[in-house]
């Protein structure tokens, strides 16, 4: 085992193999124990120690670059295509109608586009462990990085046992074997992936993503065949359900008429956000990616296009297959029986589809737990680099895994056993609900980081074209998507404020994460006396010079055998 360098050894690197002189913008060198990026790591007294840094010596020397561009692309796809697509689309159709659900997912798809491009532009300049958490320290305020970072750690720690619990429910579709067996198996498997080489994680997620994509394509084609009457003994459906019961659904008993239909559409967007959750995880391990300045932007661009296409087609097909007033859509068993694709296939005389969907959803849940482990441990490692978490979390194995971080997360996987007790199970899900709104907080942080970067470039008179990846229109997309994310966050639980509709669990899942993050921000700001980083003092010149002096190597072209399917990630 090797232990990462202490915070006093954290100098920005111009190259993973060589330390060089930091720009004379601050007159500091790589030998300084405190430099322009805040080597003291604790939000020191002067602005130079505001905790924003480039790649540190610790992550460059102790983490291994084992993720290729295809891994990053498929990581984003695997994170976004999961139970939300396979099981929850029926609920969206039931709530908003086929057109309302399609419009809701389209709006969130555009927000995801803005988030992905914003993340890609900033991460290409600053490819660091912890991604947008560290970007917030560099571009906004160390206190923001602390608050968002620990919120992500907390959320990911709880999401892993939540996914393992979901796996137990999914296996009940086939067998009555005690859930203890599945809990133990998947705790061991998830921990093993966490402790393994980062390349092992990349290949596993690559495989899971391929399975998900193949299933989505298969279900879309099957749904279209069923809809057009291509299965013997079935009639053509077409857009029948768009006419009766109609394209929109009123959100009764809260409201009726046009206002009720609008609220039905609006209520779908919160669910759509959580369906797309995970697309931002592809940059979390940027310091462990090969050629990150080239690979991350490429992955962000590719992932957005593929995911939106898959989701839009899936929502469209589901809205054509199942009527919004179908009572079976309200089944909350949590297995493949709730999937609208399964309902349509069963009606067409193909019951085996249920087992196929259930099997892939199990891999989706395990994939989600793996991604939570990667994201959470890398954020925790990044917090430790900045002195915002104990230094023991900087320890890594000889093959580059932050084993203390993984060990902590593995310990919390034991919370899965709370699902065996009704009272403990309820308490556990209350804990999970506390960070349910964390996705929108993370997206808002990504967009705000990007706006700060663009504003700093303008303030310092730097041409944005000097960025490793630049799009002229993203300043506008981020400016529109940020208030949209905040609006959805603030209205996510609007139904609880309507007369007779109060639900404590919904209120907690919708809003309690907001004061948690604000409280963490204010506490760190008060204790460490951090300040908002001024736009003209963000050391962008240093970051740009590093990117220009050590550009990424060109990606090798795909072998001819891969070209048939490599369009998915390349």
PDB file of N, CA, C and O in Angstrom, residues 11 17 84 86 118 129 148 163 186 193 211 252 285 301 333 343 353 358 366 379 389 438 477 482 495 521 524-525 532:
ATOM      1  N   UNK A  11       1.132  20.317  -4.823  1.00  0.00           N
ATOM      2  CA  UNK A  11       1.434  21.346  -5.800  1.00  0.00           C
ATOM      3  C   UNK A  11       0.717  21.025  -7.101  1.00  0.00           C
ATOM      4  O   UNK A  11       0.551  19.863  -7.442  1.00  0.00           O
ATOM      5  N   UNK A  17       4.093  13.388 -14.898  1.00  0.00           N
ATOM      6  CA  UNK A  17       5.415  12.841 -14.638  1.00  0.00           C
ATOM      7  C   UNK A  17       6.408  13.889 -14.178  1.00  0.00           C
ATOM      8  O   UNK A  17       7.553  13.587 -13.880  1.00  0.00           O
ATOM      9  N   UNK A  84     -35.438   3.962 -14.031  1.00  0.00           N
ATOM     10  CA  UNK A  84     -36.301   5.058 -14.452  1.00  0.00           C
ATOM     11  C   UNK A  84     -36.843   4.855 -15.847  1.00  0.00           C
ATOM     12  O   UNK A  84     -37.995   5.206 -16.143  1.00  0.00           O
ATOM     13  N   UNK A  86     -36.805   1.680 -17.529  1.00  0.00           N
ATOM     14  CA  UNK A  86     -37.452   0.380 -17.683  1.00  0.00           C
ATOM     15  C   UNK A  86     -38.750   0.247 -16.891  1.00  0.00           C
ATOM     16  O   UNK A  86     -39.667  -0.440 -17.320  1.00  0.00           O
ATOM     17  N   UNK A 118     -21.783  22.017 -20.200  1.00  0.00           N
ATOM     18  CA  UNK A 118     -21.134  22.832 -19.176  1.00  0.00           C
ATOM     19  C   UNK A 118     -20.066  22.023 -18.445  1.00  0.00           C
ATOM     20  O   UNK A 118     -18.949  22.496 -18.208  1.00  0.00           O
ATOM     21  N   UNK A 129      -9.965  14.828  -9.805  1.00  0.00           N
ATOM     22  CA  UNK A 129     -10.784  13.900  -9.039  1.00  0.00           C
ATOM     23  C   UNK A 129     -11.853  14.677  -8.280  1.00  0.00           C
ATOM     24  O   UNK A 129     -11.566  15.663  -7.625  1.00  0.00           O
ATOM     25  N   UNK A 148     -21.380  20.787  -1.234  1.00  0.00           N
ATOM     26  CA  UNK A 148     -21.841  19.890  -2.295  1.00  0.00           C
ATOM     27  C   UNK A 148     -21.112  18.556  -2.207  1.00  0.00           C
ATOM     28  O   UNK A 148     -21.704  17.485  -2.425  1.00  0.00           O
ATOM     29  N   UNK A 163     -29.836   0.558  -3.477  1.00  0.00           N
ATOM     30  CA  UNK A 163     -29.828  -0.245  -4.705  1.00  0.00           C
ATOM     31  C   UNK A 163     -29.782  -1.733  -4.377  1.00  0.00           C
ATOM     32  O   UNK A 163     -30.425  -2.546  -5.052  1.00  0.00           O
ATOM     33  N   UNK A 186     -24.266  -9.249  -3.002  1.00  0.00           N
ATOM     34  CA  UNK A 186     -24.018  -7.988  -3.698  1.00  0.00           C
ATOM     35  C   UNK A 186     -23.175  -7.020  -2.877  1.00  0.00           C
ATOM     36  O   UNK A 186     -22.522  -6.144  -3.454  1.00  0.00           O
ATOM     37  N   UNK A 193     -15.515  -4.840  -6.650  1.00  0.00           N
ATOM     38  CA  UNK A 193     -15.338  -3.908  -7.775  1.00  0.00           C
ATOM     39  C   UNK A 193     -14.684  -2.620  -7.290  1.00  0.00           C
ATOM     40  O   UNK A 193     -13.810  -2.061  -7.962  1.00  0.00           O
ATOM     41  N   UNK A 211     -25.537  -3.959 -22.337  1.00  0.00           N
ATOM     42  CA  UNK A 211     -26.756  -4.736 -22.084  1.00  0.00           C
ATOM     43  C   UNK A 211     -27.983  -3.832 -22.048  1.00  0.00           C
ATOM     44  O   UNK A 211     -29.035  -4.160 -22.616  1.00  0.00           O
ATOM     45  N   UNK A 252     -55.637  15.401 -11.001  1.00  0.00           N
ATOM     46  CA  UNK A 252     -56.745  15.388 -10.040  1.00  0.00           C
ATOM     47  C   UNK A 252     -56.297  14.716  -8.744  1.00  0.00           C
ATOM     48  O   UNK A 252     -55.443  13.836  -8.755  1.00  0.00           O
ATOM     49  N   UNK A 285     -14.133  10.661 -12.013  1.00  0.00           N
ATOM     50  CA  UNK A 285     -12.803  10.065 -11.929  1.00  0.00           C
ATOM     51  C   UNK A 285     -11.907  10.599 -13.043  1.00  0.00           C
ATOM     52  O   UNK A 285     -11.144   9.856 -13.660  1.00  0.00           O
ATOM     53  N   UNK A 301     -20.570  14.926 -25.014  1.00  0.00           N
ATOM     54  CA  UNK A 301     -21.337  15.190 -26.233  1.00  0.00           C
ATOM     55  C   UNK A 301     -22.049  13.941 -26.726  1.00  0.00           C
ATOM     56  O   UNK A 301     -23.228  13.972 -27.083  1.00  0.00           O
ATOM     57  N   UNK A 333     -45.037  -2.728  -7.141  1.00  0.00           N
ATOM     58  CA  UNK A 333     -44.297  -3.900  -6.669  1.00  0.00           C
ATOM     59  C   UNK A 333     -42.795  -3.724  -6.791  1.00  0.00           C
ATOM     60  O   UNK A 333     -42.020  -4.364  -6.086  1.00  0.00           O
ATOM     61  N   UNK A 343     -46.088  -5.002 -19.777  1.00  0.00           N
ATOM     62  CA  UNK A 343     -47.550  -5.039 -19.868  1.00  0.00           C
ATOM     63  C   UNK A 343     -47.987  -5.221 -21.321  1.00  0.00           C
ATOM     64  O   UNK A 343     -48.879  -6.033 -21.616  1.00  0.00           O
ATOM     65  N   UNK A 353     -40.849 -11.745 -21.835  1.00  0.00           N
ATOM     66  CA  UNK A 353     -40.192 -10.432 -21.810  1.00  0.00           C
ATOM     67  C   UNK A 353     -40.008  -9.957 -20.374  1.00  0.00           C
ATOM     68  O   UNK A 353     -39.026  -9.286 -20.046  1.00  0.00           O
ATOM     69  N   UNK A 358     -36.530  -7.961 -16.128  1.00  0.00           N
ATOM     70  CA  UNK A 358     -36.158  -8.054 -14.715  1.00  0.00           C
ATOM     71  C   UNK A 358     -34.667  -8.333 -14.560  1.00  0.00           C
ATOM     72  O   UNK A 358     -34.000  -7.756 -13.690  1.00  0.00           O
ATOM     73  N   UNK A 366     -27.326  -2.973  -9.847  1.00  0.00           N
ATOM     74  CA  UNK A 366     -25.951  -3.217  -9.402  1.00  0.00           C
ATOM     75  C   UNK A 366     -24.999  -2.196 -10.022  1.00  0.00           C
ATOM     76  O   UNK A 366     -24.094  -1.690  -9.388  1.00  0.00           O
ATOM     77  N   UNK A 379     -15.143  11.623  -4.685  1.00  0.00           N
ATOM     78  CA  UNK A 379     -15.446  12.912  -4.068  1.00  0.00           C
ATOM     79  C   UNK A 379     -14.818  12.984  -2.675  1.00  0.00           C
ATOM     80  O   UNK A 379     -14.229  14.008  -2.292  1.00  0.00           O
ATOM     81  N   UNK A 389     -11.712  16.698   4.584  1.00  0.00           N
ATOM     82  CA  UNK A 389     -11.999  15.374   5.132  1.00  0.00           C
ATOM     83  C   UNK A 389     -10.698  14.863   5.736  1.00  0.00           C
ATOM     84  O   UNK A 389      -9.609  15.320   5.355  1.00  0.00           O
ATOM     85  N   UNK A 438     -30.674  15.886  -4.367  1.00  0.00           N
ATOM     86  CA  UNK A 438     -29.260  16.159  -4.617  1.00  0.00           C
ATOM     87  C   UNK A 438     -28.889  16.236  -6.084  1.00  0.00           C
ATOM     88  O   UNK A 438     -27.916  16.906  -6.446  1.00  0.00           O
ATOM     89  N   UNK A 477     -27.063  28.585 -22.857  1.00  0.00           N
ATOM     90  CA  UNK A 477     -27.762  27.379 -22.396  1.00  0.00           C
ATOM     91  C   UNK A 477     -27.622  27.207 -20.887  1.00  0.00           C
ATOM     92  O   UNK A 477     -28.587  26.830 -20.200  1.00  0.00           O
ATOM     93  N   UNK A 482     -29.824  26.886 -15.541  1.00  0.00           N
ATOM     94  CA  UNK A 482     -29.629  27.059 -14.105  1.00  0.00           C
ATOM     95  C   UNK A 482     -30.909  27.490 -13.390  1.00  0.00           C
ATOM     96  O   UNK A 482     -31.336  26.831 -12.426  1.00  0.00           O
ATOM     97  N   UNK A 495     -47.185  19.429  -4.730  1.00  0.00           N
ATOM     98  CA  UNK A 495     -48.464  18.778  -4.421  1.00  0.00           C
ATOM     99  C   UNK A 495     -48.728  18.714  -2.920  1.00  0.00           C
ATOM    100  O   UNK A 495     -49.886  18.694  -2.482  1.00  0.00           O
ATOM    101  N   UNK A 521     -22.668  24.678   3.919  1.00  0.00           N
ATOM    102  CA  UNK A 521     -21.966  25.805   3.280  1.00  0.00           C
ATOM    103  C   UNK A 521     -21.658  26.897   4.310  1.00  0.00           C
ATOM    104  O   UNK A 521     -20.524  27.391   4.391  1.00  0.00           O
ATOM    105  N   UNK A 524     -18.965  25.782   7.060  1.00  0.00           N
ATOM    106  CA  UNK A 524     -17.572  25.811   6.585  1.00  0.00           C
ATOM    107  C   UNK A 524     -17.112  27.244   6.334  1.00  0.00           C
ATOM    108  O   UNK A 524     -15.967  27.601   6.619  1.00  0.00           O
ATOM    109  N   UNK A 525     -18.010  28.052   5.815  1.00  0.00           N
ATOM    110  CA  UNK A 525     -17.664  29.441   5.541  1.00  0.00           C
ATOM    111  C   UNK A 525     -17.364  30.192   6.846  1.00  0.00           C
ATOM    112  O   UNK A 525     -16.438  31.006   6.915  1.00  0.00           O
ATOM    113  N   UNK A 532     -15.794  34.323  -1.361  1.00  0.00           N
ATOM    114  CA  UNK A 532     -16.127  34.085  -2.752  1.00  0.00           C
ATOM    115  C   UNK A 532     -14.923  34.466  -3.606  1.00  0.00           C
ATOM    116  O   UNK A 532     -14.376  35.569  -3.468  1.00  0.00           O
TER     117      UNK A 532
END
